[in-house]
PDB file of C-alpha atoms in Angstrom:
ATOM      1  CA  UNK A 169      -0.394   0.052   0.013  1.00 57.00           C
ATOM      2  CA  UNK A 170       1.004   3.722  -0.790  1.00 64.00           C
ATOM      3  CA  UNK A 171       0.966   5.810   1.882  1.00 65.00           C
ATOM      4  CA  UNK A 172      -0.375   9.590  -0.171  1.00 74.00           C
ATOM      5  CA  UNK A 173      -0.096  12.963   1.747  1.00 74.00           C
ATOM      6  CA  UNK A 174      -3.710  12.937   1.251  1.00 74.00           C
ATOM      7  CA  UNK A 175      -4.957   9.038   3.009  1.00 68.00           C
ATOM      8  CA  UNK A 176      -2.554   9.880   5.431  1.00 69.00           C
ATOM      9  CA  UNK A 177      -4.427  12.554   7.160  1.00 70.00           C
ATOM     10  CA  UNK A 178      -7.808  10.995   6.368  1.00 71.00           C
ATOM     11  CA  UNK A 179      -6.323   8.307   8.589  1.00 64.00           C
ATOM     12  CA  UNK A 180      -5.616  10.432  11.418  1.00 66.00           C
ATOM     13  CA  UNK A 181      -8.799  12.155  11.438  1.00 65.00           C
ATOM     14  CA  UNK A 182     -10.404   8.720  11.432  1.00 63.00           C
ATOM     15  CA  UNK A 183      -8.104   7.659  14.222  1.00 59.00           C
ATOM     16  CA  UNK A 184      -8.480  10.462  16.076  1.00 62.00           C
ATOM     17  CA  UNK A 185     -11.877  11.152  15.853  1.00 61.00           C
ATOM     18  CA  UNK A 186     -12.101   6.487  17.463  1.00 60.00           C
ATOM     19  CA  UNK A 187     -10.423   7.759  19.915  1.00 56.00           C
ATOM     20  CA  UNK A 188     -11.904  11.110  21.033  1.00 60.00           C
ATOM     21  CA  UNK A 189     -15.562   8.713  21.194  1.00 58.00           C
ATOM     22  CA  UNK A 190     -15.273   6.593  24.063  1.00 60.00           C
ATOM     23  CA  UNK A 191     -14.286  10.327  26.023  1.00 63.00           C
ATOM     24  CA  UNK A 192     -16.972  11.908  25.228  1.00 66.00           C
ATOM     25  CA  UNK A 193     -19.486   8.998  25.585  1.00 69.00           C
ATOM     26  CA  UNK A 194     -18.439   8.930  29.489  1.00 68.00           C
ATOM     27  CA  UNK A 195     -17.527  12.374  29.692  1.00 71.00           C
ATOM     28  CA  UNK A 196     -21.755  12.817  28.857  1.00 80.00           C
ATOM     29  CA  UNK A 197     -22.379   9.475  31.679  1.00 84.00           C
ATOM     30  CA  UNK A 198     -20.043  11.518  34.943  1.00 86.00           C
ATOM     31  CA  UNK A 199     -22.615  14.443  33.420  1.00 87.00           C
ATOM     32  CA  UNK A 200     -25.645  12.210  33.766  1.00 88.00           C
ATOM     33  CA  UNK A 201     -24.934  11.234  37.015  1.00 89.00           C
ATOM     34  CA  UNK A 202     -24.753  15.290  38.154  1.00 90.00           C
ATOM     35  CA  UNK A 203     -27.801  16.274  36.357  1.00 90.00           C
ATOM     36  CA  UNK A 204     -29.596  13.806  38.456  1.00 88.00           C
ATOM     37  CA  UNK A 205     -28.354  14.847  41.664  1.00 90.00           C
ATOM     38  CA  UNK A 206     -29.095  18.029  41.511  1.00 90.00           C
ATOM     39  CA  UNK A 207     -32.177  17.712  39.324  1.00 88.00           C
ATOM     40  CA  UNK A 208     -30.351  20.468  36.220  1.00 84.00           C
ATOM     41  CA  UNK A 209     -29.404  23.348  39.506  1.00 86.00           C
ATOM     42  CA  UNK A 210     -27.288  26.055  39.184  1.00 87.00           C
ATOM     43  CA  UNK A 211     -24.077  24.459  41.305  1.00 88.00           C
ATOM     44  CA  UNK A 212     -21.915  26.930  43.176  1.00 88.00           C
ATOM     45  CA  UNK A 213     -18.429  27.284  43.766  1.00 88.00           C
ATOM     46  CA  UNK A 214     -16.210  27.187  46.523  1.00 87.00           C
ATOM     47  CA  UNK A 215     -18.317  25.747  49.971  1.00 89.00           C
ATOM     48  CA  UNK A 216     -16.397  22.252  49.175  1.00 93.00           C
ATOM     49  CA  UNK A 217     -13.581  21.775  49.654  1.00 94.00           C
ATOM     50  CA  UNK A 218     -11.783  18.219  47.626  1.00 94.00           C
ATOM     51  CA  UNK A 219      -8.501  17.556  48.478  1.00 94.00           C
ATOM     52  CA  UNK A 220      -6.669  15.041  45.701  1.00 94.00           C
ATOM     53  CA  UNK A 221      -2.579  14.654  45.026  1.00 94.00           C
ATOM     54  CA  UNK A 222      -1.022  15.761  41.639  1.00 93.00           C
ATOM     55  CA  UNK A 223       0.409  12.682  41.013  1.00 93.00           C
ATOM     56  CA  UNK A 224      -0.864   9.605  41.592  1.00 91.00           C
ATOM     57  CA  UNK A 225       1.904   7.070  40.760  1.00 89.00           C
ATOM     58  CA  UNK A 226      -0.632   3.877  42.051  1.00 89.00           C
ATOM     59  CA  UNK A 227      -4.395   4.313  40.122  1.00 90.00           C
ATOM     60  CA  UNK A 228      -5.575   1.669  42.581  1.00 91.00           C
ATOM     61  CA  UNK A 229      -5.224   3.643  45.755  1.00 92.00           C
ATOM     62  CA  UNK A 230      -5.624   7.329  45.432  1.00 94.00           C
ATOM     63  CA  UNK A 231      -6.355   9.264  48.587  1.00 95.00           C
ATOM     64  CA  UNK A 232      -9.303  11.455  48.554  1.00 95.00           C
ATOM     65  CA  UNK A 233     -10.342  13.878  50.993  1.00 95.00           C
ATOM     66  CA  UNK A 234     -13.832  16.139  50.845  1.00 95.00           C
ATOM     67  CA  UNK A 235     -15.162  18.311  53.139  1.00 94.00           C
ATOM     68  CA  UNK A 236     -18.084  20.534  52.431  1.00 94.00           C
ATOM     69  CA  UNK A 237     -19.361  22.513  55.805  1.00 93.00           C
ATOM     70  CA  UNK A 238     -22.216  22.731  56.219  1.00 90.00           C
ATOM     71  CA  UNK A 239     -23.823  20.060  53.451  1.00 93.00           C
ATOM     72  CA  UNK A 240     -26.353  17.130  54.107  1.00 94.00           C
ATOM     73  CA  UNK A 241     -24.941  15.241  50.774  1.00 94.00           C
ATOM     74  CA  UNK A 242     -21.960  14.663  49.048  1.00 95.00           C
ATOM     75  CA  UNK A 243     -20.955  13.004  45.130  1.00 95.00           C
ATOM     76  CA  UNK A 244     -17.851  11.952  44.505  1.00 95.00           C
ATOM     77  CA  UNK A 245     -17.605  10.665  40.812  1.00 94.00           C
ATOM     78  CA  UNK A 246     -14.104  10.363  38.761  1.00 93.00           C
ATOM     79  CA  UNK A 247     -15.547  11.809  35.055  1.00 90.00           C
ATOM     80  CA  UNK A 248     -13.541   9.566  32.973  1.00 89.00           C
ATOM     81  CA  UNK A 249     -13.230   5.927  35.437  1.00 89.00           C
ATOM     82  CA  UNK A 250     -15.726   2.883  33.031  1.00 88.00           C
ATOM     83  CA  UNK A 251     -18.636   3.266  35.680  1.00 89.00           C
ATOM     84  CA  UNK A 252     -17.894   7.284  37.087  1.00 91.00           C
ATOM     85  CA  UNK A 253     -19.430   6.142  40.453  1.00 92.00           C
ATOM     86  CA  UNK A 254     -17.006   6.363  43.263  1.00 94.00           C
ATOM     87  CA  UNK A 255     -19.492   7.472  46.833  1.00 94.00           C
ATOM     88  CA  UNK A 256     -21.937   8.769  47.479  1.00 95.00           C
ATOM     89  CA  UNK A 257     -22.133   9.793  51.212  1.00 95.00           C
ATOM     90  CA  UNK A 258     -25.398  11.167  53.210  1.00 95.00           C
ATOM     91  CA  UNK A 259     -24.192  12.768  57.054  1.00 95.00           C
ATOM     92  CA  UNK A 260     -26.433  12.239  59.544  1.00 93.00           C
ATOM     93  CA  UNK A 261     -27.439  14.684  62.927  1.00 93.00           C
ATOM     94  CA  UNK A 262     -24.317  12.925  65.011  1.00 93.00           C
ATOM     95  CA  UNK A 263     -21.819  14.010  62.253  1.00 93.00           C
ATOM     96  CA  UNK A 264     -19.325  15.336  63.853  1.00 90.00           C
ATOM     97  CA  UNK A 265     -18.131  17.334  60.382  1.00 91.00           C
ATOM     98  CA  UNK A 266     -19.270  17.408  56.734  1.00 93.00           C
ATOM     99  CA  UNK A 267     -16.053  16.002  56.205  1.00 94.00           C
ATOM    100  CA  UNK A 268     -15.049  11.571  54.583  1.00 95.00           C
ATOM    101  CA  UNK A 269     -11.601  10.598  53.967  1.00 96.00           C
ATOM    102  CA  UNK A 270     -11.040   7.732  51.239  1.00 95.00           C
ATOM    103  CA  UNK A 271      -9.441   5.815  49.190  1.00 95.00           C
ATOM    104  CA  UNK A 272     -10.305   5.860  45.904  1.00 94.00           C
ATOM    105  CA  UNK A 273      -9.561   3.428  42.413  1.00 93.00           C
ATOM    106  CA  UNK A 274      -9.244   5.762  39.203  1.00 93.00           C
ATOM    107  CA  UNK A 275      -8.128   4.036  35.317  1.00 90.00           C
ATOM    108  CA  UNK A 276      -6.069   7.023  34.437  1.00 90.00           C
ATOM    109  CA  UNK A 277      -5.473  11.107  34.291  1.00 92.00           C
ATOM    110  CA  UNK A 278      -8.277  12.145  34.853  1.00 92.00           C
ATOM    111  CA  UNK A 279     -10.625  14.990  37.064  1.00 93.00           C
ATOM    112  CA  UNK A 280     -12.312  14.152  40.455  1.00 94.00           C
ATOM    113  CA  UNK A 281     -16.165  16.455  40.873  1.00 94.00           C
ATOM    114  CA  UNK A 282     -16.976  16.759  44.187  1.00 94.00           C
ATOM    115  CA  UNK A 283     -20.586  17.974  44.137  1.00 94.00           C
ATOM    116  CA  UNK A 284     -22.193  18.210  47.665  1.00 94.00           C
ATOM    117  CA  UNK A 285     -25.995  19.634  48.344  1.00 93.00           C
ATOM    118  CA  UNK A 286     -26.512  22.136  50.868  1.00 93.00           C
ATOM    119  CA  UNK A 287     -28.626  21.609  53.870  1.00 92.00           C
ATOM    120  CA  UNK A 288     -31.253  24.912  52.120  1.00 91.00           C
ATOM    121  CA  UNK A 289     -31.274  22.865  48.642  1.00 90.00           C
ATOM    122  CA  UNK A 290     -28.218  24.709  46.844  1.00 92.00           C
ATOM    123  CA  UNK A 291     -25.401  22.272  45.078  1.00 94.00           C
ATOM    124  CA  UNK A 292     -21.418  22.963  45.192  1.00 93.00           C
ATOM    125  CA  UNK A 293     -19.020  21.321  43.312  1.00 92.00           C
ATOM    126  CA  UNK A 294     -14.783  21.187  43.358  1.00 94.00           C
ATOM    127  CA  UNK A 295     -13.597  19.419  40.488  1.00 93.00           C
ATOM    128  CA  UNK A 296      -9.450  18.632  40.787  1.00 94.00           C
ATOM    129  CA  UNK A 297      -7.217  16.642  37.772  1.00 94.00           C
ATOM    130  CA  UNK A 298      -5.465  13.604  38.784  1.00 94.00           C
ATOM    131  CA  UNK A 299      -2.702  12.730  36.890  1.00 93.00           C
ATOM    132  CA  UNK A 300      -2.362   8.515  37.039  1.00 92.00           C
ATOM    133  CA  UNK A 301       1.293   7.221  36.363  1.00 88.00           C
ATOM    134  CA  UNK A 302      -0.388   3.136  36.633  1.00 82.00           C
ATOM    135  CA  UNK A 303      -4.251   2.759  36.168  1.00 79.00           C
ATOM    136  CA  UNK A 304      -5.738   1.173  38.768  1.00 74.00           C
ATOM    137  CA  UNK A 305      -8.463  -0.467  37.053  1.00 69.00           C
ATOM    138  CA  UNK A 306      -7.731  -4.217  35.413  1.00 65.00           C
ATOM    139  CA  UNK A 307      -8.073  -4.616  32.424  1.00 50.00           C
TER     140      UNK A 307
ATOM    141  CA  UNK B 137     -19.147 -14.358  51.327  1.00 54.00           C
ATOM    142  CA  UNK B 138     -16.128 -13.152  50.952  1.00 62.00           C
ATOM    143  CA  UNK B 139     -13.713 -14.161  52.565  1.00 73.00           C
ATOM    144  CA  UNK B 140     -10.604 -12.819  55.387  1.00 80.00           C
ATOM    145  CA  UNK B 141     -13.541  -9.875  55.587  1.00 88.00           C
ATOM    146  CA  UNK B 142     -12.174  -8.483  59.673  1.00 90.00           C
ATOM    147  CA  UNK B 143     -13.492  -5.558  59.379  1.00 93.00           C
ATOM    148  CA  UNK B 144     -10.757  -3.190  62.127  1.00 93.00           C
ATOM    149  CA  UNK B 145     -12.233   0.178  63.573  1.00 94.00           C
ATOM    150  CA  UNK B 146     -10.082   3.177  65.422  1.00 94.00           C
ATOM    151  CA  UNK B 147     -12.899   4.691  68.103  1.00 93.00           C
ATOM    152  CA  UNK B 148     -11.124   7.152  71.527  1.00 93.00           C
ATOM    153  CA  UNK B 149     -12.451   5.226  74.679  1.00 94.00           C
ATOM    154  CA  UNK B 150     -13.263   8.414  76.157  1.00 93.00           C
ATOM    155  CA  UNK B 151     -14.508  11.954  74.923  1.00 94.00           C
ATOM    156  CA  UNK B 152     -16.202  14.914  76.707  1.00 93.00           C
ATOM    157  CA  UNK B 153     -20.218  15.376  76.243  1.00 92.00           C
ATOM    158  CA  UNK B 154     -20.580  16.535  72.580  1.00 91.00           C
ATOM    159  CA  UNK B 155     -16.798  16.646  71.954  1.00 93.00           C
ATOM    160  CA  UNK B 156     -16.117  15.732  68.415  1.00 94.00           C
ATOM    161  CA  UNK B 157     -14.128  12.997  67.581  1.00 94.00           C
ATOM    162  CA  UNK B 158     -12.539  11.357  64.533  1.00 95.00           C
ATOM    163  CA  UNK B 159     -13.273   8.032  63.659  1.00 95.00           C
ATOM    164  CA  UNK B 160     -11.505   5.558  61.134  1.00 96.00           C
ATOM    165  CA  UNK B 161     -12.706   2.635  59.675  1.00 96.00           C
ATOM    166  CA  UNK B 162     -10.988  -0.055  57.762  1.00 95.00           C
ATOM    167  CA  UNK B 163     -12.483  -2.823  56.459  1.00 94.00           C
ATOM    168  CA  UNK B 164     -10.198  -6.369  54.380  1.00 94.00           C
ATOM    169  CA  UNK B 165     -12.658  -6.741  50.948  1.00 92.00           C
ATOM    170  CA  UNK B 166     -11.023  -7.518  47.754  1.00 90.00           C
ATOM    171  CA  UNK B 167     -13.186  -5.184  46.240  1.00 90.00           C
ATOM    172  CA  UNK B 168     -13.385  -6.806  43.009  1.00 90.00           C
ATOM    173  CA  UNK B 169     -14.695  -4.657  40.366  1.00 88.00           C
ATOM    174  CA  UNK B 170     -16.381  -6.838  37.859  1.00 87.00           C
ATOM    175  CA  UNK B 171     -13.881  -4.099  35.329  1.00 87.00           C
ATOM    176  CA  UNK B 172     -10.777  -7.311  35.285  1.00 88.00           C
ATOM    177  CA  UNK B 173      -9.999 -10.059  33.461  1.00 88.00           C
ATOM    178  CA  UNK B 174      -8.772 -13.287  34.669  1.00 88.00           C
ATOM    179  CA  UNK B 175      -6.390 -15.377  32.718  1.00 90.00           C
ATOM    180  CA  UNK B 176      -8.720 -17.395  30.397  1.00 91.00           C
ATOM    181  CA  UNK B 177     -10.265 -13.420  29.295  1.00 89.00           C
ATOM    182  CA  UNK B 178     -13.063 -13.922  31.052  1.00 91.00           C
ATOM    183  CA  UNK B 179     -14.481 -11.294  33.449  1.00 90.00           C
ATOM    184  CA  UNK B 180     -14.399 -11.375  37.053  1.00 90.00           C
ATOM    185  CA  UNK B 181     -17.958 -11.448  39.032  1.00 91.00           C
ATOM    186  CA  UNK B 182     -17.961  -7.683  40.438  1.00 90.00           C
ATOM    187  CA  UNK B 183     -18.226  -8.343  44.144  1.00 91.00           C
ATOM    188  CA  UNK B 184     -17.574  -5.287  46.748  1.00 92.00           C
ATOM    189  CA  UNK B 185     -19.072  -4.130  49.640  1.00 93.00           C
ATOM    190  CA  UNK B 186     -22.062  -1.530  48.310  1.00 93.00           C
ATOM    191  CA  UNK B 187     -22.973   0.758  51.291  1.00 95.00           C
ATOM    192  CA  UNK B 188     -21.302   1.546  54.767  1.00 96.00           C
ATOM    193  CA  UNK B 189     -23.152   3.524  57.839  1.00 95.00           C
ATOM    194  CA  UNK B 190     -23.027   4.577  61.201  1.00 96.00           C
ATOM    195  CA  UNK B 191     -24.810   4.909  63.704  1.00 95.00           C
ATOM    196  CA  UNK B 192     -23.953   5.964  67.849  1.00 94.00           C
ATOM    197  CA  UNK B 193     -27.558   4.942  70.031  1.00 93.00           C
ATOM    198  CA  UNK B 194     -29.844   4.361  66.754  1.00 92.00           C
ATOM    199  CA  UNK B 195     -28.807   8.355  64.872  1.00 93.00           C
ATOM    200  CA  UNK B 196     -27.157   8.010  62.071  1.00 94.00           C
ATOM    201  CA  UNK B 197     -23.908   9.256  62.056  1.00 95.00           C
ATOM    202  CA  UNK B 198     -23.098   8.576  58.253  1.00 95.00           C
ATOM    203  CA  UNK B 199     -23.813   6.685  55.295  1.00 95.00           C
ATOM    204  CA  UNK B 200     -22.174   6.137  52.257  1.00 95.00           C
ATOM    205  CA  UNK B 201     -23.013   4.387  48.992  1.00 95.00           C
ATOM    206  CA  UNK B 202     -19.642   2.258  47.536  1.00 94.00           C
ATOM    207  CA  UNK B 203     -19.179   2.274  44.013  1.00 93.00           C
ATOM    208  CA  UNK B 204     -16.824  -0.562  42.234  1.00 92.00           C
ATOM    209  CA  UNK B 205     -14.371   2.665  42.386  1.00 92.00           C
ATOM    210  CA  UNK B 206     -13.716   2.084  46.103  1.00 93.00           C
ATOM    211  CA  UNK B 207     -10.486   0.655  47.346  1.00 93.00           C
ATOM    212  CA  UNK B 208      -9.535  -3.044  47.896  1.00 92.00           C
ATOM    213  CA  UNK B 209      -9.385  -2.624  51.934  1.00 93.00           C
ATOM    214  CA  UNK B 210     -12.327   0.474  52.242  1.00 94.00           C
ATOM    215  CA  UNK B 211     -10.496   2.714  53.877  1.00 95.00           C
ATOM    216  CA  UNK B 212     -12.485   5.774  55.564  1.00 96.00           C
ATOM    217  CA  UNK B 213     -12.195   9.080  58.434  1.00 96.00           C
ATOM    218  CA  UNK B 214     -14.643  11.285  58.772  1.00 95.00           C
ATOM    219  CA  UNK B 215     -15.884  12.920  62.077  1.00 95.00           C
ATOM    220  CA  UNK B 216     -19.141  12.127  64.518  1.00 95.00           C
ATOM    221  CA  UNK B 217     -20.167  14.001  67.660  1.00 94.00           C
ATOM    222  CA  UNK B 218     -20.734  11.935  70.913  1.00 94.00           C
ATOM    223  CA  UNK B 219     -23.507  13.517  72.780  1.00 93.00           C
ATOM    224  CA  UNK B 220     -23.852  11.166  75.741  1.00 93.00           C
ATOM    225  CA  UNK B 221     -22.238   7.420  76.396  1.00 94.00           C
ATOM    226  CA  UNK B 222     -23.434   4.845  74.630  1.00 93.00           C
ATOM    227  CA  UNK B 223     -22.441   2.421  71.280  1.00 94.00           C
ATOM    228  CA  UNK B 224     -21.139   3.345  67.795  1.00 95.00           C
ATOM    229  CA  UNK B 225     -22.449   0.598  65.494  1.00 96.00           C
ATOM    230  CA  UNK B 226     -19.931   0.491  61.637  1.00 96.00           C
ATOM    231  CA  UNK B 227     -21.828  -2.009  58.955  1.00 96.00           C
ATOM    232  CA  UNK B 228     -20.561  -2.943  56.021  1.00 95.00           C
ATOM    233  CA  UNK B 229     -23.442  -4.379  53.439  1.00 95.00           C
ATOM    234  CA  UNK B 230     -21.690  -6.819  50.500  1.00 93.00           C
ATOM    235  CA  UNK B 231     -22.578  -7.144  47.248  1.00 92.00           C
ATOM    236  CA  UNK B 232     -23.114 -11.022  48.069  1.00 91.00           C
ATOM    237  CA  UNK B 233     -26.399 -10.035  50.998  1.00 91.00           C
ATOM    238  CA  UNK B 234     -23.946 -10.394  54.248  1.00 92.00           C
ATOM    239  CA  UNK B 235     -23.749  -8.167  56.701  1.00 94.00           C
ATOM    240  CA  UNK B 236     -20.584  -7.424  59.090  1.00 94.00           C
ATOM    241  CA  UNK B 237     -20.765  -5.596  62.009  1.00 94.00           C
ATOM    242  CA  UNK B 238     -18.471  -3.713  65.212  1.00 95.00           C
ATOM    243  CA  UNK B 239     -19.568  -2.154  68.031  1.00 95.00           C
ATOM    244  CA  UNK B 240     -17.565   0.566  70.038  1.00 94.00           C
ATOM    245  CA  UNK B 241     -18.318   1.137  73.284  1.00 95.00           C
ATOM    246  CA  UNK B 242     -18.024   5.225  73.734  1.00 94.00           C
ATOM    247  CA  UNK B 243     -17.483   5.901  77.354  1.00 94.00           C
ATOM    248  CA  UNK B 244     -18.368   9.760  79.224  1.00 92.00           C
ATOM    249  CA  UNK B 245     -14.915  10.478  81.001  1.00 82.00           C
TER     250      UNK B 245
END
């Protein structure tokens, strides 16, 4: 087979499109989860703190912490995991602070998103990018 | 039932009334995500703990819905208010229907 400039361009464009498709589908899945949680309400920023490492060497166990004073419920999503759900935390009357630390799996470099539902019904959002050296979803 | 499941909880034995204490929990569990394949290429079925809840004298402290993206040996650190002496009950719910429970008594002192 002879490589022409035109052929190579078409091939490149096709490859790029094929690679983009799953990424877009995954992002849509995360957006769906957010819409389901918030009911499409607007989200503020600043009322929630999400602490993640900048670089995680091992995607199998990435320590994260979410804290949102006054929240009743917090949803944590990993935007590019095979399924975006990570955890959904609800705080009862005896929660000392609306804070939770845990360890999560990340399949690759991606945004971790946390959304807090406040007692007054408003929503607060925070997102951090975590660079993952070795993904943690097996394969 | 998943094998070798052992809950561990670190909580103070005593607290002042109304004090906020930090609780740390860890449960050994493989948390099989359902994404992995064995050497023959067949997917390994999902087997995780899907819910974790904590109550103190019957009042809810925290309730977490877990997804496969929680690491092996799920670890949680959170804060609880201790209004009076009593028992803190930690409950983990497995996909296969098993329920693992641990109780810590906290005294006022």
